[in-house]
Short mmCIF file of C-alpha atoms in Angstrom, two decimals:
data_model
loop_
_atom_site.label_atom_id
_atom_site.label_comp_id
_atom_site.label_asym_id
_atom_site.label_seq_id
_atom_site.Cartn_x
_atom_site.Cartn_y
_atom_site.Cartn_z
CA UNK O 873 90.37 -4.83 94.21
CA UNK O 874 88.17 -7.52 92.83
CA UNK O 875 84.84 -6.93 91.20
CA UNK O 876 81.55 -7.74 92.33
CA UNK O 877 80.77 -10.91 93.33
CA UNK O 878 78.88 -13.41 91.23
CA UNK O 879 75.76 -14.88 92.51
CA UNK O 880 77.14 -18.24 90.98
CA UNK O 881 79.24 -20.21 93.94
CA UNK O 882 78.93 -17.05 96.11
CA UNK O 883 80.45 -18.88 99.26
CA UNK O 884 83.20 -20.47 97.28
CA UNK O 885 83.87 -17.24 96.09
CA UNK O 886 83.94 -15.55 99.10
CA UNK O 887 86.26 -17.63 100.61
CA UNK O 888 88.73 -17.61 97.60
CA UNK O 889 88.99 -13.55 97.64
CA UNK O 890 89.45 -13.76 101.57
CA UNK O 891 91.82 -15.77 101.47
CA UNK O 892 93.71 -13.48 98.40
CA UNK O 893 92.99 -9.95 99.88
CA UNK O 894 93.36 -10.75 103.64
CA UNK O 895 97.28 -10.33 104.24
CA UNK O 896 96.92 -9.60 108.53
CA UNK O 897 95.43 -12.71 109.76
CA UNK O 898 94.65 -11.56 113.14
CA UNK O 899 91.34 -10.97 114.21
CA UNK O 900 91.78 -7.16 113.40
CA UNK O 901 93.19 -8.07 110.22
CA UNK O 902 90.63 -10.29 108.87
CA UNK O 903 87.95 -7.76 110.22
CA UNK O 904 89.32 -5.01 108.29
CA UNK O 905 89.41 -6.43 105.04
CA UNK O 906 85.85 -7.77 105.28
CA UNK O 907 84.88 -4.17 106.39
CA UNK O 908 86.35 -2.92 103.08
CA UNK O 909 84.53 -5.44 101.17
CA UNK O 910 81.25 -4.71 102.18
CA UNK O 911 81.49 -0.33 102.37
CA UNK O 912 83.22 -0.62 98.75
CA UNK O 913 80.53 -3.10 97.58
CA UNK O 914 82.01 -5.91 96.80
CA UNK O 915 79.91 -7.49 99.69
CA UNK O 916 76.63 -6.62 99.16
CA UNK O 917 73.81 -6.23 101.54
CA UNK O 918 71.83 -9.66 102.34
CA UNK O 919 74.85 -11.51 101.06
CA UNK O 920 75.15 -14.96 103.17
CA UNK O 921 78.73 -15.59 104.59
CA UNK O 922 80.59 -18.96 104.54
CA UNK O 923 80.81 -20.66 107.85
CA UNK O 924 83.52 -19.82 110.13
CA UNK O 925 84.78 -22.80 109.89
CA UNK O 926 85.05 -22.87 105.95
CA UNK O 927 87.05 -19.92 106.20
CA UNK O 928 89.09 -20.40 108.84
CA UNK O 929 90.59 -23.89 107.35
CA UNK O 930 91.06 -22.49 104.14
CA UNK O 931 92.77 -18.90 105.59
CA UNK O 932 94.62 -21.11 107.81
CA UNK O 933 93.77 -19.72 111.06
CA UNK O 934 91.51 -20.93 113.91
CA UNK O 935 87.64 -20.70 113.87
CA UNK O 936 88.18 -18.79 116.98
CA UNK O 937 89.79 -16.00 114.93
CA UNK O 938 87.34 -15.98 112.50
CA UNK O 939 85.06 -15.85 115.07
CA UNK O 940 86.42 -12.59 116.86
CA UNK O 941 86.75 -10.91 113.55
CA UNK O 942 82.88 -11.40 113.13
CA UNK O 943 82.23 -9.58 116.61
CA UNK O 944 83.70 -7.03 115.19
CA UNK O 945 81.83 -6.76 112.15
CA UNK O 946 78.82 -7.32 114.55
CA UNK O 947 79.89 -4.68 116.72
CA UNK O 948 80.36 -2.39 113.86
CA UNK O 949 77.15 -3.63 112.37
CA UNK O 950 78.25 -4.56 109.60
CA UNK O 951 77.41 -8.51 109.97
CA UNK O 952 74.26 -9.52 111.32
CA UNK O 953 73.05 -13.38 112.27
CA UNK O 954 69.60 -14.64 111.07
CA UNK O 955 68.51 -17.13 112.86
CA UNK O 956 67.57 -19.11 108.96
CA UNK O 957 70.43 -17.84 106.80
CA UNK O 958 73.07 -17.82 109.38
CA UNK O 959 75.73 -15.04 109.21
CA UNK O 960 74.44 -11.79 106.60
CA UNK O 961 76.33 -8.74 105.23
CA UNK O 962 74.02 -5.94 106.76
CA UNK O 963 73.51 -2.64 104.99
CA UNK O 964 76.51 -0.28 105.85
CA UNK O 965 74.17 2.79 105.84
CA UNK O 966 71.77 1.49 107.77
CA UNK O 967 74.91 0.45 110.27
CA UNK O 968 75.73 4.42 110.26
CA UNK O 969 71.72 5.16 110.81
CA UNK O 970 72.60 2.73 113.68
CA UNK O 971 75.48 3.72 115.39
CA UNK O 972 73.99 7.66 115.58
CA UNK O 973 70.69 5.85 117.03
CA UNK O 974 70.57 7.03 120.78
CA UNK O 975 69.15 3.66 121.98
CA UNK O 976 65.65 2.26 122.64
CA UNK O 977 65.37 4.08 126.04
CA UNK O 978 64.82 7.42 123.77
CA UNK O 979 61.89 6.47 121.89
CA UNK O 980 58.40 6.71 123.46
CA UNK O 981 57.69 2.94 123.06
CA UNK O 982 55.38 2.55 126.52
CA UNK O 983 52.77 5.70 125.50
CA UNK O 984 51.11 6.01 122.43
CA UNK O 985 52.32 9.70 121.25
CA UNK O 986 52.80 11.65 118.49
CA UNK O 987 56.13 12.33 116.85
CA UNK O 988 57.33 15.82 117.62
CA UNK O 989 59.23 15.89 114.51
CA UNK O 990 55.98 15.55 112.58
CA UNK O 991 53.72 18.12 114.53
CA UNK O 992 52.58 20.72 112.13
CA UNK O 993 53.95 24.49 113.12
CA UNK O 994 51.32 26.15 115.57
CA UNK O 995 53.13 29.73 115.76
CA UNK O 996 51.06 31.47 113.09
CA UNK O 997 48.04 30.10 114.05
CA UNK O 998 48.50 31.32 117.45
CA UNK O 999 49.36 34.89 116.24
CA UNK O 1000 46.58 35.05 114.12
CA UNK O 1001 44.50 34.03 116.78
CA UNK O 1002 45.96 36.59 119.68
CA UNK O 1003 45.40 39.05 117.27
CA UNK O 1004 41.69 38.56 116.54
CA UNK O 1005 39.09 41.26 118.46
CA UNK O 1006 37.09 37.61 118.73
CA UNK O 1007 39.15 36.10 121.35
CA UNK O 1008 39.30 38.54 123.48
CA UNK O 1009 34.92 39.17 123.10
CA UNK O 1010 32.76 39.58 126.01
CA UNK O 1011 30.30 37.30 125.10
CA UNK O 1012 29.48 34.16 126.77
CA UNK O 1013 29.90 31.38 124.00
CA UNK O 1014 31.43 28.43 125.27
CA UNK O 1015 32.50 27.44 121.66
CA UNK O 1016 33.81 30.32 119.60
CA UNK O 1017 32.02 30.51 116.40
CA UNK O 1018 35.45 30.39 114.81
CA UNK O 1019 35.92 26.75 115.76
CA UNK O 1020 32.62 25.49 115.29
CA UNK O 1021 32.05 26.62 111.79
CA UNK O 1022 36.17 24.90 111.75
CA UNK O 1023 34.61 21.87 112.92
CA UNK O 1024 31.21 20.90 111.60
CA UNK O 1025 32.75 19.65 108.66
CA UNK O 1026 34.89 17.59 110.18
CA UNK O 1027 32.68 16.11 112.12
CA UNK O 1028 31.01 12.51 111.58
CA UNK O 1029 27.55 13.72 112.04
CA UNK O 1030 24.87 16.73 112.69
CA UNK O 1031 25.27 16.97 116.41
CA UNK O 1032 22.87 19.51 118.46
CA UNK O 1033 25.66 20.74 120.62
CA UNK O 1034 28.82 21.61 120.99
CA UNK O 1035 31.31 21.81 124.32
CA UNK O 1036 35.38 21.99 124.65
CA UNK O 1037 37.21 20.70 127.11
CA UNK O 1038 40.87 21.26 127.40
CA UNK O 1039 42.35 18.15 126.37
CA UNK O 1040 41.05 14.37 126.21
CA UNK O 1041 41.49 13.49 129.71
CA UNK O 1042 39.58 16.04 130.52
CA UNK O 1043 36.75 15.78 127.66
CA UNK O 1044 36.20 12.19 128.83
CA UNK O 1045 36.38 12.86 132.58
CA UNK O 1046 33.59 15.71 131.81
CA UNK O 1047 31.82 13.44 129.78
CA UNK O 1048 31.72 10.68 132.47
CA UNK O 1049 30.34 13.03 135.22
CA UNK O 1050 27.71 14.23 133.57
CA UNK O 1051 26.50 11.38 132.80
CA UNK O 1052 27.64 8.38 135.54
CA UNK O 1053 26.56 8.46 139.26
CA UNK O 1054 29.12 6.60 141.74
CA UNK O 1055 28.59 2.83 141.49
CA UNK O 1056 26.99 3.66 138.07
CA UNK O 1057 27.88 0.00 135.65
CA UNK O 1058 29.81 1.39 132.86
CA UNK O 1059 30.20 -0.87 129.30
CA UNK O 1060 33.81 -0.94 128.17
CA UNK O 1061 35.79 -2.12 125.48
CA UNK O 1062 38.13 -4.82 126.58
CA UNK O 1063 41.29 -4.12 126.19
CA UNK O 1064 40.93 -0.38 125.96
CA UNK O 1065 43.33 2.97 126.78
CA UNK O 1066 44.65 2.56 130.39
CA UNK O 1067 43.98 6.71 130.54
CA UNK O 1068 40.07 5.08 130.39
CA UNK O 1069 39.94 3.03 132.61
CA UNK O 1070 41.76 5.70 135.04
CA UNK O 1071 38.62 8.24 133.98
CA UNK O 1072 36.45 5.19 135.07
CA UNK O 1073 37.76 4.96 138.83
CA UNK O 1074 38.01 8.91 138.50
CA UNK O 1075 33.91 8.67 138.60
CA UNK O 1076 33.88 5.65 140.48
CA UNK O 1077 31.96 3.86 137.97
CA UNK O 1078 31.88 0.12 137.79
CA UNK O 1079 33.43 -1.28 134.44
CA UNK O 1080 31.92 -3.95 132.53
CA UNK O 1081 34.14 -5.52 130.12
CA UNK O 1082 32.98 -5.82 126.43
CA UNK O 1083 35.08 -7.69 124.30
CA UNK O 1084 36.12 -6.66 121.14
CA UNK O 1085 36.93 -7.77 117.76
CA UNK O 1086 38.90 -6.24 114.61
CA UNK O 1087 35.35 -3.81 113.79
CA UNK O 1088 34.46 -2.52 117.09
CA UNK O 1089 32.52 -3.92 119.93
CA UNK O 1090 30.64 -7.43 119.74
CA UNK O 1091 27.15 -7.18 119.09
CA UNK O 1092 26.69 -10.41 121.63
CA UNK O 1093 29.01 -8.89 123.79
CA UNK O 1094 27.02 -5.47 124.47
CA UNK O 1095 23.74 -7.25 124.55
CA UNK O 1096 25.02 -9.22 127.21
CA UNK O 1097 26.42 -6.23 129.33
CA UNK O 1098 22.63 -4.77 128.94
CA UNK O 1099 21.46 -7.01 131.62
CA UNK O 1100 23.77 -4.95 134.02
CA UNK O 1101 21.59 -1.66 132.98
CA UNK O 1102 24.94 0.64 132.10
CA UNK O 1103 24.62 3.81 131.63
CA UNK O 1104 26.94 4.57 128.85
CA UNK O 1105 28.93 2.53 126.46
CA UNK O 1106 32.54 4.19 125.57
CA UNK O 1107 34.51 2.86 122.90
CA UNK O 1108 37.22 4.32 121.00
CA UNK O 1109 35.88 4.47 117.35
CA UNK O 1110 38.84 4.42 115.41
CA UNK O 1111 42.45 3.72 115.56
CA UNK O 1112 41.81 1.87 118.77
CA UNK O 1113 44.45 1.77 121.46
CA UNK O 1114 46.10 -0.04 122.02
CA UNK O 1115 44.60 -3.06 119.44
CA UNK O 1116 44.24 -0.61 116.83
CA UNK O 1117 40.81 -1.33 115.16
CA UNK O 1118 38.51 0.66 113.54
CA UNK O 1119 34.69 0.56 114.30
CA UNK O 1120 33.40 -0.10 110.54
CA UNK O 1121 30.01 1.12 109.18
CA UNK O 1122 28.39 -2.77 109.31
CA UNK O 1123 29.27 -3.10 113.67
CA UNK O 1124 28.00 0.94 113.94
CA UNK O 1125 24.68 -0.58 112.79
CA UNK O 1126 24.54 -3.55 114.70
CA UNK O 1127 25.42 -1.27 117.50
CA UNK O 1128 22.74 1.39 116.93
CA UNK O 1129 19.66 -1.36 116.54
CA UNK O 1130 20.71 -2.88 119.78
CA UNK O 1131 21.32 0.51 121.78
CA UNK O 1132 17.70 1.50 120.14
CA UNK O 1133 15.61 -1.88 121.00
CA UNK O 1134 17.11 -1.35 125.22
CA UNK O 1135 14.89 -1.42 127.41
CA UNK O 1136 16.78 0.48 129.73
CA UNK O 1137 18.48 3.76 128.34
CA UNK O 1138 22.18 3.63 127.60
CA UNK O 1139 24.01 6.72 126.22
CA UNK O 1140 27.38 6.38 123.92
CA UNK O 1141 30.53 7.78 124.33
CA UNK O 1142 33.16 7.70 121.39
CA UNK O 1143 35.87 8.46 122.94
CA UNK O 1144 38.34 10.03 119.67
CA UNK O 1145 41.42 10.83 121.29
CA UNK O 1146 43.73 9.61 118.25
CA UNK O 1147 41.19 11.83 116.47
CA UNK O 1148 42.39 13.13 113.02
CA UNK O 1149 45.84 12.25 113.27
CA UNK O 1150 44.48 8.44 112.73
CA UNK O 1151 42.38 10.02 109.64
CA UNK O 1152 39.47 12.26 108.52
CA UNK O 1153 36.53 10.89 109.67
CA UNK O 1154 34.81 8.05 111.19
CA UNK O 1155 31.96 5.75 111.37
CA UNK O 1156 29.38 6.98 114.63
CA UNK O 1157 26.50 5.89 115.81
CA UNK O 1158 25.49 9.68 115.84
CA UNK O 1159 24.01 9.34 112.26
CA UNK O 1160 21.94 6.93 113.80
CA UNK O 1161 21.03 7.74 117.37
CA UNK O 1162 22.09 11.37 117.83
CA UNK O 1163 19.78 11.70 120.36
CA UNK O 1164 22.06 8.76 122.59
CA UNK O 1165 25.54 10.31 121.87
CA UNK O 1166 28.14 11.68 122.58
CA UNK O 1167 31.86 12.45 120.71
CA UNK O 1168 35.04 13.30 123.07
CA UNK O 1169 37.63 14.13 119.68
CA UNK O 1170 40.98 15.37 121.07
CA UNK O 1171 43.72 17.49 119.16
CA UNK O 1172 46.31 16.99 120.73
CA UNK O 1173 48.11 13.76 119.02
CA UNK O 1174 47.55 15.48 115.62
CA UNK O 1175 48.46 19.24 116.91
CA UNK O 1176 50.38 18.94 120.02
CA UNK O 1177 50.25 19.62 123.86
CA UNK O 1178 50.10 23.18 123.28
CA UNK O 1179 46.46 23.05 121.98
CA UNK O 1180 44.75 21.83 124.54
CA UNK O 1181 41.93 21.23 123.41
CA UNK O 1182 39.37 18.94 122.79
CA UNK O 1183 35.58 19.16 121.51
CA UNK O 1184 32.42 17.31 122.72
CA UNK O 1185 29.49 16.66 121.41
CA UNK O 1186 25.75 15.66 122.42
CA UNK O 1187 22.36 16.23 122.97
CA UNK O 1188 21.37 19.90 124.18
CA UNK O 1189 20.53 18.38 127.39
CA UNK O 1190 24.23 16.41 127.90
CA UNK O 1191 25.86 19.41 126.86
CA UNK O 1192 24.14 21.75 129.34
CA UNK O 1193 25.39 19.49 131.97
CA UNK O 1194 28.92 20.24 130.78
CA UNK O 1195 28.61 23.83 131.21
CA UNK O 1196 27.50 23.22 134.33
CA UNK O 1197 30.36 21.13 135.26
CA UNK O 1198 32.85 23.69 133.91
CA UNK O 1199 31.13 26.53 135.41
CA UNK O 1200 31.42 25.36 138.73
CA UNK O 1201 35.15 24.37 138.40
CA UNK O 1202 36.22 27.08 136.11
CA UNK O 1203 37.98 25.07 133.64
CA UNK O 1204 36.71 27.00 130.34
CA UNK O 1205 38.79 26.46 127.58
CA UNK O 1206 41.02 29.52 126.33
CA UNK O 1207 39.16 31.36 123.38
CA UNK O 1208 42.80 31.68 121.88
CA UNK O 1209 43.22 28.39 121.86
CA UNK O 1210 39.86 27.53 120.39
CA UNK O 1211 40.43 29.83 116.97
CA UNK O 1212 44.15 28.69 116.66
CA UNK O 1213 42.91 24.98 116.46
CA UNK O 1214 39.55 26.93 113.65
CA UNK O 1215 43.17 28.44 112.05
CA UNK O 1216 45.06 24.66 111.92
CA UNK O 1217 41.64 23.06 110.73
CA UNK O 1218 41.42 25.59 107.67
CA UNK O 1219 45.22 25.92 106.87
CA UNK O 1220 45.72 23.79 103.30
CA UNK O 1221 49.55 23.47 104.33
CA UNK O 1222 48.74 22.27 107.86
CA UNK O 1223 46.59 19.21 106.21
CA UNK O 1224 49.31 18.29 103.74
CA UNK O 1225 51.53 18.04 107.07
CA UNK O 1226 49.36 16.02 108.67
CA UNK O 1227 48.77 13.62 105.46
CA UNK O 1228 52.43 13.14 105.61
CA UNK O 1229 52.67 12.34 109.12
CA UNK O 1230 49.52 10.09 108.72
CA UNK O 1231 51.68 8.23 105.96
CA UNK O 1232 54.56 8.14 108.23
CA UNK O 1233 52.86 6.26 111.20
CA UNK O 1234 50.72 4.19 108.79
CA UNK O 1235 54.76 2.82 107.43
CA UNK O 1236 55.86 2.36 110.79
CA UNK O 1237 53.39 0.59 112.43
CA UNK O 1238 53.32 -2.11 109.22
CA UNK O 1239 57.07 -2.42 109.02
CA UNK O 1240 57.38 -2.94 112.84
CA UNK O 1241 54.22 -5.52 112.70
CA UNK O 1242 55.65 -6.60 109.41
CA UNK O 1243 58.89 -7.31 111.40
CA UNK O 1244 57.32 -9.70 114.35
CA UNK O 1245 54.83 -10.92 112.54
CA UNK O 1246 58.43 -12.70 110.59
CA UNK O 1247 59.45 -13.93 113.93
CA UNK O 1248 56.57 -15.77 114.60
CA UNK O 1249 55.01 -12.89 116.88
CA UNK O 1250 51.08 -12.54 116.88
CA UNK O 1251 49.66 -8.80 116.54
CA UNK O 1252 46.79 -7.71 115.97
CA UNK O 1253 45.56 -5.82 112.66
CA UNK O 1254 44.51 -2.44 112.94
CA UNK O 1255 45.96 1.17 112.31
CA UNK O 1256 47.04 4.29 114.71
CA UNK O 1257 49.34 5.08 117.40
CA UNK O 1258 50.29 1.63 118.93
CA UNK O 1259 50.55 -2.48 118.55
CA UNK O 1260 48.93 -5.21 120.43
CA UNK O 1261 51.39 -8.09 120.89
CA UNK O 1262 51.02 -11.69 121.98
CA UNK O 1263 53.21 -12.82 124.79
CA UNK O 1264 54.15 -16.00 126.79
CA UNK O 1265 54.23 -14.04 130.03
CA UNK O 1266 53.83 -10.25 130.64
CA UNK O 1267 56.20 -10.23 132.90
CA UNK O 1268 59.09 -12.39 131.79
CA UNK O 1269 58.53 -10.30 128.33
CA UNK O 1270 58.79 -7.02 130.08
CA UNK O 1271 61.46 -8.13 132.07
CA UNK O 1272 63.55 -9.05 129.21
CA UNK O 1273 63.27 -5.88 127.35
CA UNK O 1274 63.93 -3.98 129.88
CA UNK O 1275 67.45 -5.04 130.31
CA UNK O 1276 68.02 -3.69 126.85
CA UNK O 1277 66.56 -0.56 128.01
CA UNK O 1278 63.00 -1.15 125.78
CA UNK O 1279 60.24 0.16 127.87
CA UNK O 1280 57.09 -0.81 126.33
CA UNK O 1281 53.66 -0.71 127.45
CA UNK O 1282 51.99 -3.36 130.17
CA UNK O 1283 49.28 -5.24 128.48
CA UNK O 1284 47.21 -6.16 131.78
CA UNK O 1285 46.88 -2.01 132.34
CA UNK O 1286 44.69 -2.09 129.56
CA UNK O 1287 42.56 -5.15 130.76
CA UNK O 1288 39.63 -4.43 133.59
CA UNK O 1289 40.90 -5.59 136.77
CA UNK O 1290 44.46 -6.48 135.02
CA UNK O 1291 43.89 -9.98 134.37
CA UNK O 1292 45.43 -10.04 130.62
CA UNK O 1293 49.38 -10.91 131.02
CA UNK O 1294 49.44 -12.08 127.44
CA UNK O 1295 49.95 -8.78 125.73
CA UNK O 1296 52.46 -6.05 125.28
CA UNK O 1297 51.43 -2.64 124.48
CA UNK O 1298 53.65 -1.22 121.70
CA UNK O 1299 53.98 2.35 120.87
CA UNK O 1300 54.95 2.89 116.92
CA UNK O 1301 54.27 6.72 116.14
CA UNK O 1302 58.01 7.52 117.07
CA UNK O 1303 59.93 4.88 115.62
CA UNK O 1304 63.10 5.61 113.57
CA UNK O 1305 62.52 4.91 109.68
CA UNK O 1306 65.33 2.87 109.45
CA UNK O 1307 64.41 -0.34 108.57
CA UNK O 1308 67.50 -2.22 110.36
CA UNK O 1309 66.88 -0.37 113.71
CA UNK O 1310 62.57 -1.70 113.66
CA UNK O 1311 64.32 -5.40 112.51
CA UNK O 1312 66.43 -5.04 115.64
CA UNK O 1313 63.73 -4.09 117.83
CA UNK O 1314 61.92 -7.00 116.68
CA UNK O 1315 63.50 -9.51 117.09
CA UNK O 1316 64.14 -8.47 120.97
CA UNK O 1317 60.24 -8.14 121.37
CA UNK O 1318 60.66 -11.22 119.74
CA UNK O 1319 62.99 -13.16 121.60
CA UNK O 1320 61.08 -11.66 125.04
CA UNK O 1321 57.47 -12.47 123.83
CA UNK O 1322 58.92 -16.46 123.06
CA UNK O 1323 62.10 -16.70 124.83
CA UNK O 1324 61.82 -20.88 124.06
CA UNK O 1325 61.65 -20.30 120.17
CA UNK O 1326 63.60 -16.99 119.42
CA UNK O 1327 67.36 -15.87 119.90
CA UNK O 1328 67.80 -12.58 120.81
CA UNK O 1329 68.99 -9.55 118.51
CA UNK O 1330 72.70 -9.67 118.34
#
């Protein structure tokens, strides 16, 4: 067996030790011997292979055999084509990582979830919970001291008054009808969370689209939607989906002076459904203006489902409303649910979980940005759950991908009225790690998002 290959004349190389070593000239043949090659090393990964045709005249077969016997390879993924470098040994154990892959039609790409895989445990905090005298108390607290002692750490500012609400969905729909009438204008981020805009026709409020840039809402922007008198502004402040910004401390500022020079009252709703999982804490208007707002942070992408729960907060005023609200629909959140979240906030192994799944999206989301951003694929910069991709068309794009069984998410369901078809919405929490597998998916977001420019993964 020959050692390893030289970097010095690699392709005449090459071609001299096929044409030694390969004894079955078939298509098979040839195939098999490359195979060897590259599992036993002599191939390395990112090696570039001779043309077809340089082979096959010194081999003395045709191209066309040459040709099958790279399908093969390709099939075995073993060979990959770049659309620069031409043919490429690929990395045989990120082939095996890719022939156990179920397919794309597995992975959440269209919803911007957690991975289950990197949930922290929730069984002892729920015994410890079922077992305390507190949650089964006959007082009336609509917070159990448990979790608000848990919280107020946690939380970006002094707030007057707690509520919880089980889930985000619900935390913002509660939030919204306490403090939107029917017809109500409503200032929005644009593009924002299509489960937002849903809350909005829950109320029947009537949107007003505030663009955004990479720190949060424009300043112009929201001075401009004042003229409308809204009652609220939402926003998500941090790990934005599906763009993926982060309000920073300078546009919380600019916010706050022109929320407090108004002349017409407008509340604000940070809507935190990310909420830790994106990180520990974030920039709010509430150390400005506590007295205009109001925080919706959900668990349940850093916890699970199971938790159900979700914590508001807001003037004394606001916050009676949401008793209100709940007492007339019964939808008080389980005390044993409250302390189990207290138990996960306190639990020192819990947060070194959660750091590691924080890392873990944080390297997914870059390599798979990382990845298009090669291919000539705009996205926008940000951090969380999800990407924001230029496309041509929305539809061709989605079209495309879907007959390789991607299902991503539709751009214009994040848009007021739907009118943005140049974006995909890209879920990245659940990728696979394998670097090969987020190259492949890529380059067929890729080859759908500028069908002219891009071939498709092979």
């Amino acid at each position: 067996m020959p050692g390893q290959i030289s970097d010095m004349n690699i392709e005449a190389q090459i071609i001299e030790t096929l044409a030694v070593h390969i004894t079955d000239r078939s298509a098979r043949g040839i195939a098999t011997t490359v195979e060897k090659f590259i599992r036993d090393g002599v191939l390395t990964p990112g090696t570039r292979m001779p043309t077809v045709r340089r082979i096959a005249e010194r081999i003395g077969v045709s191209a066309a055999t040459v040709s099958a016997a790279w399908t093969v390879l390709r099939q075995e993924q073993l060979l990959r084509t770049d659309r620069r470098r031409g043919t490429i040994v690929d990395d045989p154990l990120q082939s095996q990582a890719k022939r156990s892959f179920p397919g794309w039609e597995s992975v959440p790409l269209a919803l911007a979830l957690p991975d289950a895989r990197l949930l922290p445990p929730v069984d002892a905090a729920f015994s410890a919970s079922a077992k305390s005298a507190r949650a089964f108390g006959n007082d009336n607290l609509h917070v159990t001291s448990h979790l608000r002692s848990a919280i107020e750490n946690t939380w970006p500012y002094r707030a007057e008054r707690f509520a919880v609400a089980n889930g985000g969905y619900e935390g913002t729909l509660l939030a919204l009808r306490a403090i939107v009438q029917p017809g109500t204008p409503v200032a929005v981020e644009q593009p924002t969370a299509p489960r937002i805009l849903e809350t909005l026709r829950a109320v029947k409020a009537t949107p007003i689209a505030v663009q955004c840039d990479s720190e949060g809402p424009m300043p112009d922007a929201v001075s401009a939607a004042l003229d409308r008198r809204p009652s609220v502004l939402i926003y998500q402040p941090r790990a934005q989906i599906p763009s993926g910004c982060t309000v920073s401390a300078r546009r919380v500022h600019a916010l706050a002076e022109i929320i407090r020079q108004a002349r017409h009252p407008m509340a604000v709703l940070e809507d935190d459904n990310v909420g830790p999982a994106a990180g520990k804490i974030h920039e709010s208007i509430g150390t400005i203006l506590p007295e205009h707002t109001i925080v919706v942070r959900s668990y349940c992408k850093t916890y699970g489902i199971d938790l159900r729960t979700c914590v508001i907060s807001g003037p004394v005023s606001f916050i009676r409303r949401i008793h209100r609200l709940q007492a007339l629909s019964m939808i008080d959140t389980s005390r044993i649910l409250q302390n189990a979240l207290a138990y996960l906030l306190r639990d020192p192994a819990t947060e070194q979980r959660l750091d590691t799944a924080r890392a873990r999206y944080r390297q997914r989301r870059v390599a798979l940005a990382t990845q298009l951003t090669q291919h000539g694929v705009s996205v926008a910069e940000g951090a969380g759950l999800a990407l924001w991709v230029s496309v041509a068309d929305e539809r061709i794009a989605m079209n495309s991908l879907l007959r390789r069984r991607i299902m991503v998410g539709r751009g214009s369901e994040c848009t007021i009225g739907g009118n943005d078809t140049t974006h995909l919405q890209v879920a990245t929490a659940a990728l696979p790690d394998d670097l090969g597998l987020i190259d492949d998916l890529a380059r067929a977001i890729a080859a759908a998002a500028l069908p002219a420019r891009v071939p498709a993964a092979g």
